[in-house]
CSV table of C-alpha atoms and ligand atoms in Angstrom, one decimal:
chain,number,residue,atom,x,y,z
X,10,UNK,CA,0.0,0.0,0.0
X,11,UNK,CA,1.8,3.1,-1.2
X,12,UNK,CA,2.0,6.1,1.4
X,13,UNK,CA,2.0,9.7,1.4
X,14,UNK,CA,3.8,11.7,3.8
X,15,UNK,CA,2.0,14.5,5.5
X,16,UNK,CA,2.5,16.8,8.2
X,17,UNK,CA,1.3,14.5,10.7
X,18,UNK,CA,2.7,11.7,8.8
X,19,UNK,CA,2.4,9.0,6.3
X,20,UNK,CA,-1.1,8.3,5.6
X,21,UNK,CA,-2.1,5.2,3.2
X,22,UNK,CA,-2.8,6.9,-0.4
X,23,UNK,CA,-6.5,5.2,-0.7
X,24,UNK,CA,-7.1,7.1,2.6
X,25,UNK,CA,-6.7,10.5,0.7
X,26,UNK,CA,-10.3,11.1,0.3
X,27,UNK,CA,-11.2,14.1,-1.4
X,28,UNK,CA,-8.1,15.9,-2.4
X,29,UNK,CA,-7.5,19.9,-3.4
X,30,UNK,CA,-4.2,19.4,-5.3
X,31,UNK,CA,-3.1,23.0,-4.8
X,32,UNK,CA,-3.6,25.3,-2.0
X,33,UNK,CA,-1.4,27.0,-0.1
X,34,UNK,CA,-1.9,28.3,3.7
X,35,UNK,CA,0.7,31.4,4.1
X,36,UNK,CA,2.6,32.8,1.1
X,37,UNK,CA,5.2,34.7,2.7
X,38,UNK,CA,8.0,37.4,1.4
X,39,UNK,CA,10.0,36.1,5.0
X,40,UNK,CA,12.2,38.9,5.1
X,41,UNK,CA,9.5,41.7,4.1
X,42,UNK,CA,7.7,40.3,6.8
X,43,UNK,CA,10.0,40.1,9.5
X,44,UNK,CA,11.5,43.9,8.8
X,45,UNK,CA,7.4,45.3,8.2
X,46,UNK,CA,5.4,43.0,10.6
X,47,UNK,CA,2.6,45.2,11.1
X,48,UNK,CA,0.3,43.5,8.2
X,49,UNK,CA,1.1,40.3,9.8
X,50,UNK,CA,0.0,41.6,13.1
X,51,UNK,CA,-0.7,38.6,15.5
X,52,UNK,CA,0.7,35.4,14.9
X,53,UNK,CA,-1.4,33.7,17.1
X,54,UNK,CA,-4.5,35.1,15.2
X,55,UNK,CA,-3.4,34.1,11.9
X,56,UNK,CA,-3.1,30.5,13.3
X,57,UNK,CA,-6.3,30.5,14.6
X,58,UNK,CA,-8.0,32.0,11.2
X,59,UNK,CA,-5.7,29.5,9.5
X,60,UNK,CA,-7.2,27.0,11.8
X,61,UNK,CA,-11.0,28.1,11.1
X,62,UNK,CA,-11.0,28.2,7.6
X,63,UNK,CA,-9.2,25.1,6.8
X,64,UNK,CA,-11.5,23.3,9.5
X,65,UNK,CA,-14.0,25.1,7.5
X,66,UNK,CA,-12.9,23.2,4.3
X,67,UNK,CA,-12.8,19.8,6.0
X,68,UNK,CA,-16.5,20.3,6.9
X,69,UNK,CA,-16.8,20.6,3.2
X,70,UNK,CA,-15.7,17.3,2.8
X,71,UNK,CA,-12.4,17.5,1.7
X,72,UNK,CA,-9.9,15.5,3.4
X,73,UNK,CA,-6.7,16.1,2.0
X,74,UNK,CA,-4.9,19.3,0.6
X,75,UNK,CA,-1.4,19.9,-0.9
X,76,UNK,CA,0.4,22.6,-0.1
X,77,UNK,CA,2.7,23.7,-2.4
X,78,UNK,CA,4.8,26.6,-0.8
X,79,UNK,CA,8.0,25.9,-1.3
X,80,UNK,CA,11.5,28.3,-1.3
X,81,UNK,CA,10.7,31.7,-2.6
X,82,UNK,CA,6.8,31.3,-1.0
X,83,UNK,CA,8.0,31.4,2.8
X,84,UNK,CA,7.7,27.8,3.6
X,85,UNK,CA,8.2,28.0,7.8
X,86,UNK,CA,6.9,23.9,8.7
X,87,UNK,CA,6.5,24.8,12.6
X,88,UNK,CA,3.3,27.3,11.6
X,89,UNK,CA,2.1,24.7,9.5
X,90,UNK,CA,2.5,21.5,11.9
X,91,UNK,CA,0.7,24.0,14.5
X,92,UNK,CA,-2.4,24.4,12.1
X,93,UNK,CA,-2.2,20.7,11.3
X,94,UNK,CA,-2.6,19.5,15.1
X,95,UNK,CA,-5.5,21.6,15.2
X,96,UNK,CA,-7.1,20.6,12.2
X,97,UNK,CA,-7.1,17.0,12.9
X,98,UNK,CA,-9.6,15.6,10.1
X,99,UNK,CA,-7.6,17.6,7.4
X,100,UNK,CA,-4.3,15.8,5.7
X,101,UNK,CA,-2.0,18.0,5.1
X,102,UNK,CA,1.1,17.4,2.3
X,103,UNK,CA,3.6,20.3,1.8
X,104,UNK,CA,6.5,20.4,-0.6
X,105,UNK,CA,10.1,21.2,-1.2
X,106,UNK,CA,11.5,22.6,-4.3
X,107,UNK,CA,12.3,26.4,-5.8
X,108,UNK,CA,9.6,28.8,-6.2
X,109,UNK,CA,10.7,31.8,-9.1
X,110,UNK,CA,10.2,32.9,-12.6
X,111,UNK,CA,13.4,34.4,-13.3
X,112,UNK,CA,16.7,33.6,-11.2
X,113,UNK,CA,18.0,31.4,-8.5
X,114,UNK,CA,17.6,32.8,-4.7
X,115,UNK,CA,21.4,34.3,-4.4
X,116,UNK,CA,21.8,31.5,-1.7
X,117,UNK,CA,22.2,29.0,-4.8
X,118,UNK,CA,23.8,31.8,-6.9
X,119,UNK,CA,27.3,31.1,-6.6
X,120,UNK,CA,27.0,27.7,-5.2
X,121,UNK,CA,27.1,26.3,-8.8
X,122,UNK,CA,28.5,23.0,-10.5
X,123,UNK,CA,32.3,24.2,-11.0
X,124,UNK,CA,32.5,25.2,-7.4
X,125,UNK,CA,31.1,22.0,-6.0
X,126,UNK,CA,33.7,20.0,-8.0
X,127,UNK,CA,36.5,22.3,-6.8
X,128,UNK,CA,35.1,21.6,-3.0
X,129,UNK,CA,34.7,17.9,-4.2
X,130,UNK,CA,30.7,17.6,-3.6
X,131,UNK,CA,28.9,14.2,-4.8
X,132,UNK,CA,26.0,16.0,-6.2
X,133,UNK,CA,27.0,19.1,-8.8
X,134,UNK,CA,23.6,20.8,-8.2
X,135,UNK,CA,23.3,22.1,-4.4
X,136,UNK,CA,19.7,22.3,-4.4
X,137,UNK,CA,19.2,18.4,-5.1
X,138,UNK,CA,20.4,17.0,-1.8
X,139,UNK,CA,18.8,19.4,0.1
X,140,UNK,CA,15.4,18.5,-1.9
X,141,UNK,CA,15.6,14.7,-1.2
X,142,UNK,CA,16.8,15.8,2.2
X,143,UNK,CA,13.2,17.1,2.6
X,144,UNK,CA,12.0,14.4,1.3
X,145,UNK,CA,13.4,11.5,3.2
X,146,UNK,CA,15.0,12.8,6.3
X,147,UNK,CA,12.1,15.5,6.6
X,148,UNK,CA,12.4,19.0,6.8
X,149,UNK,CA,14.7,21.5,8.6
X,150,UNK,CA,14.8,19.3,11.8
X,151,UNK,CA,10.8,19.5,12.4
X,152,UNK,CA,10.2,15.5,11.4
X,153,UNK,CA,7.8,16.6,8.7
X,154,UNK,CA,8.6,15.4,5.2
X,155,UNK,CA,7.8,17.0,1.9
X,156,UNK,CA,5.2,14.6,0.1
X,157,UNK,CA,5.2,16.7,-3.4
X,158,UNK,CA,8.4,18.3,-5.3
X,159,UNK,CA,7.9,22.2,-7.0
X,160,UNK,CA,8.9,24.4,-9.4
X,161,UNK,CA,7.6,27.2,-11.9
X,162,UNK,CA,7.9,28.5,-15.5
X,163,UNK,CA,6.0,31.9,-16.4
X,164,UNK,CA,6.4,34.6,-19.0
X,165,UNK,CA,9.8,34.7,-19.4
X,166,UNK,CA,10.0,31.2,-19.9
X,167,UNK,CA,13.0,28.8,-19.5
X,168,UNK,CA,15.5,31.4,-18.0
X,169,UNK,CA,18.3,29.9,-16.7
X,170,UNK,CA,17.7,29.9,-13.3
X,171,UNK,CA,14.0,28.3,-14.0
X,172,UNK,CA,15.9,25.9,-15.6
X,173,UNK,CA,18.4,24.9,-13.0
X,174,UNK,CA,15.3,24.5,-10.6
X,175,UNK,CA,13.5,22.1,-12.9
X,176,UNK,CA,16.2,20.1,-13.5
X,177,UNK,CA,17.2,20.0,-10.0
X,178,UNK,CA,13.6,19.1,-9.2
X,179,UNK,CA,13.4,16.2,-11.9
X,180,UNK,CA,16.7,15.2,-10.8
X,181,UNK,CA,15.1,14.9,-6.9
X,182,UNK,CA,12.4,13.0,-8.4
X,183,UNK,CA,14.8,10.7,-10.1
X,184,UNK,CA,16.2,9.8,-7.1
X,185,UNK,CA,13.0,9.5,-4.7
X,186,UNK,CA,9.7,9.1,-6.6
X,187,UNK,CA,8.0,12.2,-5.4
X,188,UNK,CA,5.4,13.3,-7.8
X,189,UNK,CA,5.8,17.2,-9.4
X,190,UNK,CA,3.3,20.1,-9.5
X,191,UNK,CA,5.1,22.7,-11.9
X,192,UNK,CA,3.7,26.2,-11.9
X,193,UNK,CA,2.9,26.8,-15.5
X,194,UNK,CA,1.8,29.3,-17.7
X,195,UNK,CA,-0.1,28.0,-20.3
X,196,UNK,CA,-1.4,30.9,-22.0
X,197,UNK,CA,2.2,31.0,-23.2
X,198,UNK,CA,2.5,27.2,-23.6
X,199,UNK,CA,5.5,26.9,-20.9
X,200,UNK,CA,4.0,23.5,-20.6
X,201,UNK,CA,5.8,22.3,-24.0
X,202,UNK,CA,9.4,23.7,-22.1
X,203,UNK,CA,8.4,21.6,-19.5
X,204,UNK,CA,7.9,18.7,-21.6
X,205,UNK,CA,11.3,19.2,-22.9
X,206,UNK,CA,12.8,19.4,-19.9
X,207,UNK,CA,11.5,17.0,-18.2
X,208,UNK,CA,12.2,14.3,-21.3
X,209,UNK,CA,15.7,15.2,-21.5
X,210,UNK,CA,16.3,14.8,-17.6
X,211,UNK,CA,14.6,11.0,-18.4
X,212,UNK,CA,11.2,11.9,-15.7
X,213,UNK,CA,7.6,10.4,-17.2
X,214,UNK,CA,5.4,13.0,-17.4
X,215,UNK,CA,2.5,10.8,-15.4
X,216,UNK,CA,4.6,12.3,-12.3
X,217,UNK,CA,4.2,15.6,-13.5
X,218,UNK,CA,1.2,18.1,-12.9
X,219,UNK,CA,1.0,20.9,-14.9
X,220,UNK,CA,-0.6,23.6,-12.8
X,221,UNK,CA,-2.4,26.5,-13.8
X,222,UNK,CA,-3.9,25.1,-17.2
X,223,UNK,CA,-7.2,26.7,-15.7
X,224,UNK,CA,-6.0,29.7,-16.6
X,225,UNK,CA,-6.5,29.1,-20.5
X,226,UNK,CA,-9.7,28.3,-22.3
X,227,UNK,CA,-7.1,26.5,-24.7
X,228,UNK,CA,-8.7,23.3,-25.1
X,229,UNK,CA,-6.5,21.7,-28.1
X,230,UNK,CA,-3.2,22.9,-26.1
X,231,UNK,CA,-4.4,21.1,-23.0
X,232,UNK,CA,-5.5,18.0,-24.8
X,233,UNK,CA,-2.2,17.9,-26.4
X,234,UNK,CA,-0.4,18.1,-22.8
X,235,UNK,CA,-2.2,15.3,-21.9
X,236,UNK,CA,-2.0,13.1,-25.0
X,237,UNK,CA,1.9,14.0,-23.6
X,238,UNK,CA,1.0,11.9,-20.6
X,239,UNK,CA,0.9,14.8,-18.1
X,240,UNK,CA,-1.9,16.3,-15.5
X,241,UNK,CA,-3.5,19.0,-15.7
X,242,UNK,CA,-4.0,21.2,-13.0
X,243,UNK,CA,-7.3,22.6,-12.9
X,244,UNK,CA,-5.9,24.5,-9.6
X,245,UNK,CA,-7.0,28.2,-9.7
X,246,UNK,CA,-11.0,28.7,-9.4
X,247,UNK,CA,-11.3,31.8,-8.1
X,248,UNK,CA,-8.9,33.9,-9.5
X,249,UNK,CA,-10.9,35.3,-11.7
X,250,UNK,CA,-9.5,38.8,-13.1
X,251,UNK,CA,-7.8,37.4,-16.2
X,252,UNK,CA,-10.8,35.1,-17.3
X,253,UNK,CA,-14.1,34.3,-15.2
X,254,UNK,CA,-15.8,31.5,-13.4
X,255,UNK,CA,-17.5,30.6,-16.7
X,256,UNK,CA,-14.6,30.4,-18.8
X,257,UNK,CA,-12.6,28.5,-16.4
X,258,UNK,CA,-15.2,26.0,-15.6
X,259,UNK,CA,-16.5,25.7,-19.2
X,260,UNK,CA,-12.5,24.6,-20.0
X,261,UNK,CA,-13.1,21.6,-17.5
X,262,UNK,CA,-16.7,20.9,-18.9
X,263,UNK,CA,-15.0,20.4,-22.6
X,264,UNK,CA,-12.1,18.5,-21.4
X,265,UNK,CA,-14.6,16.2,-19.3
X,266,UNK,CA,-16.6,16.0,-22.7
X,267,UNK,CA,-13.9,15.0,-24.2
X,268,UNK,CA,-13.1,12.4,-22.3
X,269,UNK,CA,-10.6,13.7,-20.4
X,270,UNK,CA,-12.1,14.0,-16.4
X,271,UNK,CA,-9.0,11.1,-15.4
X,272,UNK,CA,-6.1,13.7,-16.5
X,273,UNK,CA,-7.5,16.6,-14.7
X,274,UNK,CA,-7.3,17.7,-10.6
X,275,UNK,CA,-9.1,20.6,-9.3
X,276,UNK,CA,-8.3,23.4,-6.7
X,277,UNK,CA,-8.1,27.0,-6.0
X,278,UNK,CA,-4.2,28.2,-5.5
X,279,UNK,CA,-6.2,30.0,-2.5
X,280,UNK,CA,-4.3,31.0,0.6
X,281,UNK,CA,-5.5,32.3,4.4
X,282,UNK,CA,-2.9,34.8,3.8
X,283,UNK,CA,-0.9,35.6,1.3
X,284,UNK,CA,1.3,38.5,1.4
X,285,UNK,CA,1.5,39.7,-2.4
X,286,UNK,CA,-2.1,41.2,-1.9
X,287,UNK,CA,-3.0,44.4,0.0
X,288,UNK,CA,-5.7,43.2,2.1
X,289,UNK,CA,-8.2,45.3,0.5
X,290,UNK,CA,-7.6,44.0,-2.6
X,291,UNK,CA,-8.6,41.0,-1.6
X,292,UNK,CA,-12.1,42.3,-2.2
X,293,UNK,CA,-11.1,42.4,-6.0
X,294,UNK,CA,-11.3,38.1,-5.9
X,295,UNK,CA,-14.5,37.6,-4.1
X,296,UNK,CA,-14.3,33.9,-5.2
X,297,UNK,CA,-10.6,33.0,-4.5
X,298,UNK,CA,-11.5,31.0,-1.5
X,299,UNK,CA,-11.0,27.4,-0.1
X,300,UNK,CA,-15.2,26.6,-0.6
X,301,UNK,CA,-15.4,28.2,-4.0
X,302,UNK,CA,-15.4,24.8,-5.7
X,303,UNK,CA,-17.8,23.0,-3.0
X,304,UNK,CA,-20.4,26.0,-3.3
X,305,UNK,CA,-20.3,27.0,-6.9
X,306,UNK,CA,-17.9,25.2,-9.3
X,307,UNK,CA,-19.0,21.6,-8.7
X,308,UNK,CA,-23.1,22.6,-9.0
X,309,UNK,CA,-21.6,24.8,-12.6
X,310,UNK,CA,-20.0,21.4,-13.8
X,311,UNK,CA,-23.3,19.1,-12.5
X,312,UNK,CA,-25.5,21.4,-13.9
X,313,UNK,CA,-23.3,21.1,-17.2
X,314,UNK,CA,-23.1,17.6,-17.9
X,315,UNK,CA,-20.3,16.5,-15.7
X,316,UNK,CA,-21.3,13.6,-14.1
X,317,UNK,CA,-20.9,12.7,-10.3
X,318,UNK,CA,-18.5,9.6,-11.3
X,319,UNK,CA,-16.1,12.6,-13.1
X,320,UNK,CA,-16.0,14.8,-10.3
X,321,UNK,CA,-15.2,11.8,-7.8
X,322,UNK,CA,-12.5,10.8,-10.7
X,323,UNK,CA,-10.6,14.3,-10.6
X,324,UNK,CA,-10.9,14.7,-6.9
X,325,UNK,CA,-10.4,11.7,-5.1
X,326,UNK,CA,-9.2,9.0,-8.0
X,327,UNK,CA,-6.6,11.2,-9.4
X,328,UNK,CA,-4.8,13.0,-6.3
X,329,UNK,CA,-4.5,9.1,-5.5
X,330,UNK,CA,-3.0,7.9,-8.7
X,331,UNK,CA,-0.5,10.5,-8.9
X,332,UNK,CA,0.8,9.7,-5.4
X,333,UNK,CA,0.6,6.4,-5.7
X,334,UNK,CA,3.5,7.2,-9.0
X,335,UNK,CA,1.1,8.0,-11.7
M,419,LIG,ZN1,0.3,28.3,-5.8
């Protein structure tokens, strides 16, 4: 029986239940937020709104959400295992990996390939053994392992330091068998670098999720991403400034039409707080919250032609296969 670490530990894969593929709990800008706490305010308040609405979402029936805030999102595990034992009929995986759309962090900056030989390192990329360190030793002393493996592509595309990352997070994969959730950008079609990439470094895309593909009404492109062998995820209702509820439900009712419901996982890339947003912006995205898709996206997609079978496929069936190694 295949396991999935999660904060409180390794939980049996078919015991996933209902499974939001990609939502995070704090996004962070750590040393923003540790020079201009005010925002912040009250740590013990944010755990206990943290707290509320993810006990909020388990009432929804959910059982199980990945977390995908990795370095460059403000990962801190302690916050998160204090939200976990609190939240005790909610699994919680989180992830290791490189969050950015440009460069490396300048921690990894000069730690490159030619000065690891000179200092006579196994590994020539620094970020891999620290990334299956997370992974099977657990993470930054707290016992907790990563269950999922990270990167992004956006705009700019393959940069090199968006490279480096992906190969050091294929190359992590390689070595341990953690599934991938790659921030995409599909409008773009970052998805085909990503298939590149991740053929060269030898990883199958059925380990690979290709997040954000909600964000395009591109149906061919995402059909041919999964004729590729990847998922899709389906991963940001609720952001709606770019497109709208419609549009990005409508994608999932085609690709469900077309046959496509066991290639596809759902969630909402929502947060309790995230730090990128004033507050009152906040008011701008009155969707982009963790019951969007129990309230309003899963009665759109009934009330469309998805059938209840589908929707169990993409949100229990499919976070299972993909941990269970796609
Ligand atoms: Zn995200």
């Amino acid at each position: 029986m295949p396991t999935v670490e999660t904060v409180r530990g390794p939980v049996d894969a078919a015991e996933l239940g209902r499974t939001y593929m990609h939502e995070h709990i704090f996004v962070l800008s750590t040393d923003v937020q540790q020079n201009y706490p005010d925002e912040w305010g009250d740590e013990d308040a944010r755990v206990d709104d943290a707290v509320a609405k993810l006990s909020a979402l388990a009432a929804s029936g959910v059982r199980t959400i990945v977390d995908p805030t990795v370095i460059g999102l403000g990962r801190y595990i302690p916050r998160i295992q204090q939200v976990a034992d609190r939240v005790l009929d909610l699994h919680i995986v989180v992830a290791t990996g490189c969050y950015t759309y440009r460069d490396v962090p300048f921690f990894f900056h000069h730690r490159t390939a030619d000065v690891r030989a000179i200092l006579g390192r196994a590994e020539s990329e620094a970020m891999v053994p620290l990334f299956v360190g997370d992974i099977t030793e657990g993470i930054a002393h707290t016992g907790v392992r990563a269950g999922m493996l990270k990167c992004a592509i956006d705009e700019p595309g393959l940069t090199p330091g968006v490279e480096r990352v992906m190969r050091a997070v294929a190359k992590t994969h390689l070595a341990t068998g953690c599934p991938v959730t790659v921030h995409t950008h599909p409008g773009t079609h970052q998805g085909l670098a990503v298939q590149r990439v991740m053929a060269e470094e030898g990883v199958d895309p059925s380990a690979v999720v290709l997040g954000h593909s909600g964000d395009t009404a591109d149906v061919d492109h995402l059909s041919a991403l999964v004729e590729a062998g990847f998922w899709l995820g389906m991963d940001r209702f609720g952001i709606n400034l770019e497109t709208t509820f419609e549009a990005r439900a409508d994608t999932v009712v085609e690709l469900c039409r077309r046959g496509l419901a066991d290639r596809m996982v759902l969630a909402h890339d929502a947060a309790c707080y995230l730090d990128w947003l004033d507050p009152e912006a906040r008011a701008f995205l009155p969707q982009w919250h963790y019951l969007h898709i129990e309230q309003e996206v899963l009665p759109y997609l009934r009330d469309h032609g998805v059938s209840e079978e589908q929707i169990t496929t993409m949100l229990v069936d499919n976070p299972r296969r993909i941990f269970e190694g796609g």
